[in-house]
Short mmCIF file of C-alpha atoms in Angstrom, two decimals:
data_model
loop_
_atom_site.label_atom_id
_atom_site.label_comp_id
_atom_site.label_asym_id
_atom_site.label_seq_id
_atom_site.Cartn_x
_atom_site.Cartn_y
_atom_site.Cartn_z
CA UNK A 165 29.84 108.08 -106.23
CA UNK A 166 29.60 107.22 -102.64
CA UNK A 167 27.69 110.72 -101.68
CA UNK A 168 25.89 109.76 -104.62
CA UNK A 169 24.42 106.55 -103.52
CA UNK A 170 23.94 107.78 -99.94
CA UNK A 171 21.81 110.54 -101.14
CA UNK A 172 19.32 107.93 -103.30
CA UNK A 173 19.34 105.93 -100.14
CA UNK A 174 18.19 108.60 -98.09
CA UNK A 175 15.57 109.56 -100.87
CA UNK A 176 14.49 106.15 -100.94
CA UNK A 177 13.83 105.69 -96.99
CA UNK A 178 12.00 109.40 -97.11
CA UNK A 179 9.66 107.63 -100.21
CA UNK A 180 9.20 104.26 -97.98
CA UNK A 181 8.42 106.50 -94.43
CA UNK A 182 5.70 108.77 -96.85
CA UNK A 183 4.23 105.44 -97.73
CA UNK A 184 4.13 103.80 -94.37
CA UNK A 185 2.49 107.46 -93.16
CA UNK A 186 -0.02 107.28 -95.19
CA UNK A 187 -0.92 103.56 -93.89
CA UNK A 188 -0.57 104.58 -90.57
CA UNK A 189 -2.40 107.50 -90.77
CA UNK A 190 -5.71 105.38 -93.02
CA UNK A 191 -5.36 102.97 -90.27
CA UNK A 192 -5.73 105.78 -87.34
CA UNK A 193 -8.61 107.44 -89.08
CA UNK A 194 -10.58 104.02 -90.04
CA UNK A 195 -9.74 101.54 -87.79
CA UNK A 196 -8.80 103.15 -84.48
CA UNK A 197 -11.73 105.67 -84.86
CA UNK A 198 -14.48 102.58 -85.37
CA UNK A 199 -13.04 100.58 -82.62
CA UNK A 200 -13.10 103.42 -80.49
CA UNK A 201 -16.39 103.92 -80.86
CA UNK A 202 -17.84 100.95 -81.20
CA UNK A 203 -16.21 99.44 -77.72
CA UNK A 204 -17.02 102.28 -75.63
CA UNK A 205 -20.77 102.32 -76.68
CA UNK A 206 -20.31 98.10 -76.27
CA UNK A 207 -19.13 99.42 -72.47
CA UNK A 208 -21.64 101.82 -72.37
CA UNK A 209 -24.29 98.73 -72.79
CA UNK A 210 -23.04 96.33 -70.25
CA UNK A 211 -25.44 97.56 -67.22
CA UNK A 212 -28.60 96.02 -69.78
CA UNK A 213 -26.58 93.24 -70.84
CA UNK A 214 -25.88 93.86 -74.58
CA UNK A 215 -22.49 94.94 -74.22
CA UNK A 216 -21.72 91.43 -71.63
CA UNK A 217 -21.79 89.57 -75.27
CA UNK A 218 -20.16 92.21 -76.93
CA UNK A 219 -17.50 93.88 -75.41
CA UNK A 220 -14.87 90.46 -75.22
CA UNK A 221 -15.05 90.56 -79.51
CA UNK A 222 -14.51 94.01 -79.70
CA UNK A 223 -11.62 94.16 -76.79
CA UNK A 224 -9.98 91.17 -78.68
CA UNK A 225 -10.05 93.35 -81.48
CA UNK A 226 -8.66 96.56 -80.04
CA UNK A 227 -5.81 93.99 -78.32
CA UNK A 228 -5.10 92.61 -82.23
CA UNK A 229 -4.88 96.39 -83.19
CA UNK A 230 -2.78 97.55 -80.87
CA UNK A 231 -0.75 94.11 -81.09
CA UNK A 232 -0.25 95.02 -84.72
CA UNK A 233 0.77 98.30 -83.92
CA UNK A 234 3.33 96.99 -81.49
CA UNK A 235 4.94 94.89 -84.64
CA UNK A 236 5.12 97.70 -86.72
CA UNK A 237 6.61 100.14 -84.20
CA UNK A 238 9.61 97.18 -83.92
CA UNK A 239 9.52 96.47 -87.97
CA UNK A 240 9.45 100.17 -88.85
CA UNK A 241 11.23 102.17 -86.57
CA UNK A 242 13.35 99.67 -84.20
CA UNK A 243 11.16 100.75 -80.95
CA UNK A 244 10.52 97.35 -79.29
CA UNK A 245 6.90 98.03 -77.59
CA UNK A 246 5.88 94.72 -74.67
CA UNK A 247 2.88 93.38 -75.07
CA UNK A 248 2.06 93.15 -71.49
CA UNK A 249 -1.65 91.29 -71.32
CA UNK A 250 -2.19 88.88 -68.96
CA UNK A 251 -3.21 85.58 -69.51
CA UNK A 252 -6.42 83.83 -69.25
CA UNK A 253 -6.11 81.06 -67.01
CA UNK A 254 -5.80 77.81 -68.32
CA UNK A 255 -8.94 76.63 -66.78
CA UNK A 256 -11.46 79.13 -68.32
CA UNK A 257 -14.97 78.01 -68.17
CA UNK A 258 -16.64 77.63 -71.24
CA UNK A 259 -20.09 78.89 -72.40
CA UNK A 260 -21.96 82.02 -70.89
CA UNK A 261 -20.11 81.70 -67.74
CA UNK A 262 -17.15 81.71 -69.05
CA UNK A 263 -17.76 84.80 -71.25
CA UNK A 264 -18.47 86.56 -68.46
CA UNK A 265 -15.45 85.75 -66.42
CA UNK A 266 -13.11 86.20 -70.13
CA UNK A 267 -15.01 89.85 -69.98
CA UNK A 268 -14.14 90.42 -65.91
CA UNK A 269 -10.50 89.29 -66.42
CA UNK A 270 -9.87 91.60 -69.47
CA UNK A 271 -12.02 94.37 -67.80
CA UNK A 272 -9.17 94.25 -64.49
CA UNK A 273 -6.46 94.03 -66.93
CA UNK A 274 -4.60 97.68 -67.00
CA UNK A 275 -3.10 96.88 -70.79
CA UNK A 276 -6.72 96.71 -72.07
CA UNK A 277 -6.86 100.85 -70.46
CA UNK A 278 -4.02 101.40 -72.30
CA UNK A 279 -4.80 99.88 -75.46
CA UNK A 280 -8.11 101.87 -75.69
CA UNK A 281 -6.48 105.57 -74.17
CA UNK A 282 -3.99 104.83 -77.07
CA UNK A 283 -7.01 104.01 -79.79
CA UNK A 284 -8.10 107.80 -78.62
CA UNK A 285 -4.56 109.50 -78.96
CA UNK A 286 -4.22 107.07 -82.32
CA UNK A 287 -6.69 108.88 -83.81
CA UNK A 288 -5.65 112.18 -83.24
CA UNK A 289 -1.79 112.98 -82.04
CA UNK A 290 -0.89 109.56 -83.75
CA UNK A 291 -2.41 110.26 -87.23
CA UNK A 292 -1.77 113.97 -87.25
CA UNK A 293 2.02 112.84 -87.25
CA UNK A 294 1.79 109.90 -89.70
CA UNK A 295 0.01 112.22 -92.20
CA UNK A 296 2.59 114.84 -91.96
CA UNK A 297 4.90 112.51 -93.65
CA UNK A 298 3.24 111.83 -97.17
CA UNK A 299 1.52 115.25 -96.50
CA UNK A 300 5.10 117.17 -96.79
CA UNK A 301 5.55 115.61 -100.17
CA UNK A 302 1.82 115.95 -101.52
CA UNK A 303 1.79 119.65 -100.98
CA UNK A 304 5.08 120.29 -102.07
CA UNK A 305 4.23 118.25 -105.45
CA UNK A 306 0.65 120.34 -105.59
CA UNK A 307 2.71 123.86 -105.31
CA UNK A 308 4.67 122.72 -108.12
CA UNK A 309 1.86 121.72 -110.50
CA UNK A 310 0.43 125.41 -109.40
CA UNK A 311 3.03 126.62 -111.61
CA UNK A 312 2.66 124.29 -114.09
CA UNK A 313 -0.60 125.60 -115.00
CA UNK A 314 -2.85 123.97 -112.34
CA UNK A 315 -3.81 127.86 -110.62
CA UNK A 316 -5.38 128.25 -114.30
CA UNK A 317 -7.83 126.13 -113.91
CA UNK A 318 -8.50 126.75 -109.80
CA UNK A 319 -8.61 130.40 -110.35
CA UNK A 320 -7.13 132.61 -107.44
CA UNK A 321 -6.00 130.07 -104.81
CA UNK A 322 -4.24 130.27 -101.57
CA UNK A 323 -1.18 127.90 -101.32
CA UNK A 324 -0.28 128.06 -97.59
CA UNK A 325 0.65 132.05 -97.54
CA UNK A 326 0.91 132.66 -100.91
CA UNK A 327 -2.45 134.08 -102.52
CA UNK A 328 -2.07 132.53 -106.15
CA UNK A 329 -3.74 134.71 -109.00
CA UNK A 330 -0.83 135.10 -111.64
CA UNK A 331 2.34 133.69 -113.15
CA UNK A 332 4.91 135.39 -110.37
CA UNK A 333 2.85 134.16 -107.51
CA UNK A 334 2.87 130.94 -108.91
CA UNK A 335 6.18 130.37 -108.92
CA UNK A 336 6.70 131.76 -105.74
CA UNK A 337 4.38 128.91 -104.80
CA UNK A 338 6.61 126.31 -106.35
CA UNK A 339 9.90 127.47 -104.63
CA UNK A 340 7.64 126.17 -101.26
CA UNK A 341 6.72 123.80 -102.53
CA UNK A 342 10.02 122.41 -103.17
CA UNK A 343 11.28 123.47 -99.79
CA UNK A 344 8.18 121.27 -98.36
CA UNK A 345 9.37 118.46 -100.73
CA UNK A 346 13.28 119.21 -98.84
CA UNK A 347 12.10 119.49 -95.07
CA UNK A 348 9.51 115.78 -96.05
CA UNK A 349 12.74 114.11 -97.71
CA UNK A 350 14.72 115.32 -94.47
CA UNK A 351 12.01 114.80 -91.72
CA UNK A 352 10.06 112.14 -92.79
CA UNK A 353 11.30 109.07 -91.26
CA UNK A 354 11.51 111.13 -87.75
CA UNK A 355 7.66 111.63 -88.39
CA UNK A 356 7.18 107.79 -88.41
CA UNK A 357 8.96 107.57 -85.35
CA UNK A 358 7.40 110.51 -83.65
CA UNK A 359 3.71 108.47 -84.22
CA UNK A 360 5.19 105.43 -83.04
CA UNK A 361 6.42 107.56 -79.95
CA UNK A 362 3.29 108.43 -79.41
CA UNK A 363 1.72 105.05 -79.85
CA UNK A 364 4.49 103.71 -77.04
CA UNK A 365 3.61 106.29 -74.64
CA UNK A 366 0.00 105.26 -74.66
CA UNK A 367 1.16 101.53 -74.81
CA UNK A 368 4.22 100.69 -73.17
CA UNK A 369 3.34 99.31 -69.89
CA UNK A 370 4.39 101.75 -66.53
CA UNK A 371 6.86 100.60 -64.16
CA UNK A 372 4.12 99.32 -61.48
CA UNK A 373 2.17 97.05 -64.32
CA UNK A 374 5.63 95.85 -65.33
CA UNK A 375 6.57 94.65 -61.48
CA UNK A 376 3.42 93.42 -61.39
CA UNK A 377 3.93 91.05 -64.52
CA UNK A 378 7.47 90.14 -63.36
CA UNK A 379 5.65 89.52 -60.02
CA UNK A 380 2.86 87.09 -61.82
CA UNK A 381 5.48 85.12 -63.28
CA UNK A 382 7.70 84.60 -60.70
CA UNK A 383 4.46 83.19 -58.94
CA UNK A 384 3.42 81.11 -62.06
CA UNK A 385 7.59 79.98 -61.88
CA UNK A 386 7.23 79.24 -58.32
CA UNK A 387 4.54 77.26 -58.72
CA UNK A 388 5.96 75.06 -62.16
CA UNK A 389 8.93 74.50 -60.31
CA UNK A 390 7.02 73.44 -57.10
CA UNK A 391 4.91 71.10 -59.48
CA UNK A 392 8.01 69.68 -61.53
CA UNK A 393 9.69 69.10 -57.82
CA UNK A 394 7.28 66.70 -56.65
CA UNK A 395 6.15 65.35 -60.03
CA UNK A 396 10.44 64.29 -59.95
CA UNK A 397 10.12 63.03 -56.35
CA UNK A 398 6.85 60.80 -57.02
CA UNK A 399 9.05 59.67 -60.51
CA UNK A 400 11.81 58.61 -58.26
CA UNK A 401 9.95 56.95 -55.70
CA UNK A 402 7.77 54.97 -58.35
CA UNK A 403 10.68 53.82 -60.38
CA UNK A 404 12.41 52.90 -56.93
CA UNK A 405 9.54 50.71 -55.91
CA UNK A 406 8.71 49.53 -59.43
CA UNK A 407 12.22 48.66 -59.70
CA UNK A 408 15.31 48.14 -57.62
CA UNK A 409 13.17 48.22 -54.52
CA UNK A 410 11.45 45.10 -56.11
CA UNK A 411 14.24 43.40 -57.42
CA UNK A 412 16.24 43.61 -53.80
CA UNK A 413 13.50 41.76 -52.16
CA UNK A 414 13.44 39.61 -54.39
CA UNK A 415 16.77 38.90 -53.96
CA UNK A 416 16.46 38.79 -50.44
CA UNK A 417 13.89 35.63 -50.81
CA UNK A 418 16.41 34.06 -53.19
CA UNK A 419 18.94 34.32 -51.02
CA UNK A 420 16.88 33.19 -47.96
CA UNK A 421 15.78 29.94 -50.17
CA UNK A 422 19.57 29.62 -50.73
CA UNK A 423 20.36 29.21 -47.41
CA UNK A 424 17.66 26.72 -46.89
CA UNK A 425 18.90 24.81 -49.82
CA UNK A 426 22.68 24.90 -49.44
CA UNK A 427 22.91 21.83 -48.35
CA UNK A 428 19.87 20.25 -49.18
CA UNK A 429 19.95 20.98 -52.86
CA UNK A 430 23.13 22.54 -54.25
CA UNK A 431 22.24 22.34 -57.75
CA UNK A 432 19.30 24.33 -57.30
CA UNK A 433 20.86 26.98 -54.51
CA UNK A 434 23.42 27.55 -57.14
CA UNK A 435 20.77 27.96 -59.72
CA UNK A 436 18.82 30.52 -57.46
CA UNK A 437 22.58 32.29 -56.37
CA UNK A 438 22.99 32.96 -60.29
CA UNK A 439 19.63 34.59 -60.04
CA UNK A 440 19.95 36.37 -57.26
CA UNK A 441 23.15 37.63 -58.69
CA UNK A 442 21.80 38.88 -62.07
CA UNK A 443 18.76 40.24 -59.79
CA UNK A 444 21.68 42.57 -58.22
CA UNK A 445 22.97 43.67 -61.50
CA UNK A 446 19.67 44.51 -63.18
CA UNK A 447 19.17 46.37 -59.93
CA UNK A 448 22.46 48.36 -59.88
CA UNK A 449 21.63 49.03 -63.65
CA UNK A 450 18.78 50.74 -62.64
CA UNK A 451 19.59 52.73 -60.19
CA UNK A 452 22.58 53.67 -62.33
CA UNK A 453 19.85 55.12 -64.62
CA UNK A 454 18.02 56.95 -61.87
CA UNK A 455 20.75 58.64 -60.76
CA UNK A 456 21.70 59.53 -64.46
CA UNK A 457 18.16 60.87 -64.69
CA UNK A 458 18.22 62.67 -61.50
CA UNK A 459 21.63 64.28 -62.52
CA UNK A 460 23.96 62.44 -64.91
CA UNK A 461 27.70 62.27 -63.93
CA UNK A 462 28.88 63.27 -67.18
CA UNK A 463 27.34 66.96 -66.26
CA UNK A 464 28.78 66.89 -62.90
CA UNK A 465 32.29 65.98 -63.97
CA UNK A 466 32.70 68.06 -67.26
CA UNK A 467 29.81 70.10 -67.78
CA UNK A 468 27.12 70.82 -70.40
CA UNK A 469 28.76 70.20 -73.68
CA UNK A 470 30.15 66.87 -73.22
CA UNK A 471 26.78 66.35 -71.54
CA UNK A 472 24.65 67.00 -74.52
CA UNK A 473 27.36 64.81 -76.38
CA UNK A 474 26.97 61.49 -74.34
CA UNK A 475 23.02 62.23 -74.78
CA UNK A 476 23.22 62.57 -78.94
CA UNK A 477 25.29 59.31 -78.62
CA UNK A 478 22.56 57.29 -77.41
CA UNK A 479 20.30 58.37 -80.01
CA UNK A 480 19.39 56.32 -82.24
CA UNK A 481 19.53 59.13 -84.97
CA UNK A 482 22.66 60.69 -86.42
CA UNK A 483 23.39 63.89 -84.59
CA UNK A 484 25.73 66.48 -84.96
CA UNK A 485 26.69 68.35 -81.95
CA UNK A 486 28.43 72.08 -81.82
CA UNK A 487 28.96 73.58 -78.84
CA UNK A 488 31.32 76.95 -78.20
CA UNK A 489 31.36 77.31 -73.74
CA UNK A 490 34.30 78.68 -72.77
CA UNK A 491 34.07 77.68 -69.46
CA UNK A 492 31.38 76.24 -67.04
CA UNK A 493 28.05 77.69 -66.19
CA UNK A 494 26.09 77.66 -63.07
CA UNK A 495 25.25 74.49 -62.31
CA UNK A 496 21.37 74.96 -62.08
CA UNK A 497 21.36 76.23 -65.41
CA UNK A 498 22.98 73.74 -66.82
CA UNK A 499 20.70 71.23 -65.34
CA UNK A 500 17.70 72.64 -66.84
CA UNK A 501 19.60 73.20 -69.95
CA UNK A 502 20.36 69.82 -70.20
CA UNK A 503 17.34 68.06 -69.50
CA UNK A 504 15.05 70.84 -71.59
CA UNK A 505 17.92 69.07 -74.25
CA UNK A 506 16.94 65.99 -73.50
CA UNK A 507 12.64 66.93 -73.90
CA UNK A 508 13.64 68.31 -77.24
CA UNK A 509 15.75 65.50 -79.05
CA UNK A 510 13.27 63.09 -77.34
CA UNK A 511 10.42 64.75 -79.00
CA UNK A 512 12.36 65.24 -82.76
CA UNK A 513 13.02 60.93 -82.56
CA UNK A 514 9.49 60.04 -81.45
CA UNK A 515 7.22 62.20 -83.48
CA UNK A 516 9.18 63.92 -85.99
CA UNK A 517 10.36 61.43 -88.06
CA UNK A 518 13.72 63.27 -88.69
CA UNK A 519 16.94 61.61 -89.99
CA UNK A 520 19.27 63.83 -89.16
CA UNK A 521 19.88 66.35 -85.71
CA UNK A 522 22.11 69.43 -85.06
CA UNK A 523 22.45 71.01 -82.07
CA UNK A 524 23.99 74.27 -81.28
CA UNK A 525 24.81 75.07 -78.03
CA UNK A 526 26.91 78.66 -77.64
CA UNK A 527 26.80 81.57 -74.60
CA UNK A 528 26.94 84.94 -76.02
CA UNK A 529 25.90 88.42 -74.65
CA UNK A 530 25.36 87.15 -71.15
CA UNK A 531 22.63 84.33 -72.44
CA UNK A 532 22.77 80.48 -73.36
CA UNK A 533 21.43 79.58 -76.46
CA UNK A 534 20.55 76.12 -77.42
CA UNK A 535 19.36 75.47 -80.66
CA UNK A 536 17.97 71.85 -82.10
CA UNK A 537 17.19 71.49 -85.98
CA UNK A 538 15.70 68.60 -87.36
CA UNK A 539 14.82 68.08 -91.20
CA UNK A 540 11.72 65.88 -90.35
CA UNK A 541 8.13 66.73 -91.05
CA UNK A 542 7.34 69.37 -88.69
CA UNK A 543 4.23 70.45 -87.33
CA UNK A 544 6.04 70.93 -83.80
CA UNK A 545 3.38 73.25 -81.64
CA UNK A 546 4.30 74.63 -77.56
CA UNK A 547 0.55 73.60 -76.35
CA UNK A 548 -0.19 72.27 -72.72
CA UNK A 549 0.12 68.69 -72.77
CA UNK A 550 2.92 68.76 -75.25
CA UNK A 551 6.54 68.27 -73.99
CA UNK A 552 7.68 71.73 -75.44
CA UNK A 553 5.13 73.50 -72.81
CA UNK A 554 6.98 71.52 -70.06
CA UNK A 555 10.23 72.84 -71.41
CA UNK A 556 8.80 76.19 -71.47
CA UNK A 557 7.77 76.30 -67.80
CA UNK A 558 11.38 74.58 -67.01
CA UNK A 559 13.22 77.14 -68.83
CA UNK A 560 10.22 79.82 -67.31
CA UNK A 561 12.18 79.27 -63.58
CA UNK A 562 15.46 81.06 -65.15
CA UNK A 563 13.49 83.56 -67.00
CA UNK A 564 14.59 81.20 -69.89
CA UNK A 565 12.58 81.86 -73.58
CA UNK A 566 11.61 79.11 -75.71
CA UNK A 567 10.84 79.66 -79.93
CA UNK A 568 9.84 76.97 -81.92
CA UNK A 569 9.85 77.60 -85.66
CA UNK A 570 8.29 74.18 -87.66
CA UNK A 571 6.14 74.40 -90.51
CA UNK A 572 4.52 71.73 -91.67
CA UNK A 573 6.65 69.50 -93.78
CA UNK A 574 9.92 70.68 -91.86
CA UNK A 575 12.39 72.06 -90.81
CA UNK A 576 11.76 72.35 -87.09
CA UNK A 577 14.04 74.70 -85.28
CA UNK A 578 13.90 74.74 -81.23
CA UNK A 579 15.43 77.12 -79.88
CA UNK A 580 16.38 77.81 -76.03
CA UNK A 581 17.23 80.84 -74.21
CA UNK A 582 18.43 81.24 -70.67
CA UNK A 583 20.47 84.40 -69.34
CA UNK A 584 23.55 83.36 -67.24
CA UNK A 585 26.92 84.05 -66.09
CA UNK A 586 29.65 81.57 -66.40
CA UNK A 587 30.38 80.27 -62.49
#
């Protein structure tokens, strides 16, 4: 029973890899072989300034190709391709201008090279391979209808080897054609991954363009966390001067007009003392919360899970907190944990109208994960401006990921990524 079921399991994944040759293969000889030519004719007209408006649309379109093609070669046969294009920077000129500059940027970007070298090899190594795999079958299942009677109506036909004019020669052509039928059952899901070889060869960045990303965004990373440095120190400096700064000189004139009044008018120096003294709490209270903002003490003392505890207590929505840490992390990382926390649950009580909160927090395979669920109404988006994006860049400084899954009408589902060792 169990060989049984095997077998129709591997008959089953030979049927699915002849199908999904045969789309690869359509989609090699159609699309690759029109984009192909239709972008380097586009490149070919850029000197006379037809191809300036053209080539962007059609290099967006190779990208989404090849893009597409990087999905499949993860969906289909488990080979994880990068999608290494750089990114435009945020502030791209519009209108013919910035067309121009969209075209120069793409133009000095190596991935769009290798996205077009691979539309060529597409076409030809890529699709010879895909075809093979619902070819196998086909011909196996036409040798078979040879001796069913089909070589009566062709007449004397060749099958592979075999010249086909009677009966005997027939059937000769149906014992190949099952063998073809044996070696597509047995080969055909290394076929698919043979074409999605291919497509990774021509696609998978090279060692130099991959330091060369790692070294563009551990510039962008320097520069976030330059930016979110001195946006913290101006923070700090305003709230000082907005608010214990101002409420110590104020008590300083209070208790100057005390000691003028001592004397003079108790009642009212004790009045102004009571002031002065609630002036000293409310400033005490404050910087209490500065400090808690620059660093809370509940992190320092017992690390990010209690942490992320206190802060769900304060909400003012119900929150249910799980968190599996064995032991403490470094404490960087569980600073910018903690406050890309804080951004998150911040967000879900001010715009997404949730009434309940979970929050996983667990360190597995050398990574922590941090995961925040709300059941409001969704629509949550990582766009500049927003406070995911300043997550993003926080988490960006530790090489952190952030994925935000919310579709409109809920659930949202934030989750955080940051690879670390415990300390």
């Amino acid at each position: 029973m169990g060989v049984d079921r095997t077998a129709t399991k591997r008959v089953r994944g030979s049927l699915l890899a002849a199908a999904r040759g045969l789309a690869l293969a359509l989609l090699a000889l159609t699309a690759s072989i029109v984009l192909f030519v239709l972008t380097v004719v586009s490149l070919a007209l850029i000197p006379i300034g037809v191809g300036v408006l053209t080539t962007p649309y059609l290099l967006d379109l190779v990208r989404a190709h090849a893009t597409a093609r990087r999905r499949l070669a993860g969906a289909w046969a488990g080979r994880e391709i990068a999608v290494p294009y750089r990114r435009f920077p945020a502030d791209l000129r519009t209108g013919f201008v910035g067309h121009v500059e969209r075209l120069n940027l793409m133009l000095k970007d190596p991935a769009t090279w290798r996205a077009l070298r691979w539309l060529l090899t597409d076409m030809t190594a890529g699709a010879a391979t895909a075809v093979l795999a619902p070819g196998l079958l086909a011909e196996g299942l036409f040798g078979i209808l040879l001796f069913a009677g089909l070589w009566t109506v062709l007449g004397d036909w060749w099958y592979a080897f075999i010249p086909v004019q009677g009966w005997g020669s027939a059937f000769l052509a149906s014992l190949l054609g099952l063998v073809w039928i044996a070696v597509g059952l047995l080969f055909n899901p290394y076929l698919v991954r043979a074409h999605f070889a291919v497509a990774r060869a021509s696609l998978a960045p090279t060692r130099k363009a991959r330091l060369d990303a790692r070294i563009d965004q551990l510039t962008e990373s320097r520069h976030d966390a330059v930016d979110a440095s001195a946006a913290e120190l101006r923070r700090i400096e305003r709230d000082l001067h907005d608010g214990a700064q101002a409420r110590l000189v104020a008590m300083g004139m209070d208790l100057g007009t005390i000691e003028a009044l001592v004397e003079k008018d108790p009642a009212k120096a004790k009045q102004l003392l009571a002031q002065a003294r609630q002036n000293s709490a409310d400033a005490l209270t404050e910087l209490r919360d500065l400090v808690r903002g620059i660093h809370p003490p509940v992190l320092a003392e017992r690390g990010l899970g209690d942490a992320v505890k206190a802060l769900a207590l304060r909400l003012p929505v119900p929150t249910d907190v799980d968190v599996t840490l064995p032991g403490r992390l470094e404490e960087p990382v569980e600073s910018a944990a903690y406050f890309a926390v804080s951004e998150v649950l911040t967000n879900a009580v001010k715009h997404a109208g949730a009434e309940r909160i979970w929050v996983d927090v667990h360190h597995a395979d050398g990574h922590l994960r941090v995961t925040v669920t709300d059941n409001g109404q969704g629509g949550a988006r990582i766009g500049a401006g927003s406070g995911l994006a300043g997550v993003e860049r926080r988490l960006g400084t530790f090489d952190g990921v952030l994925a935000v899954s919310s579709p409109a009408g809920g659930p949202t589902m934030v989750t955080m990524e940051i690879p670390c060792a415990y300390s």
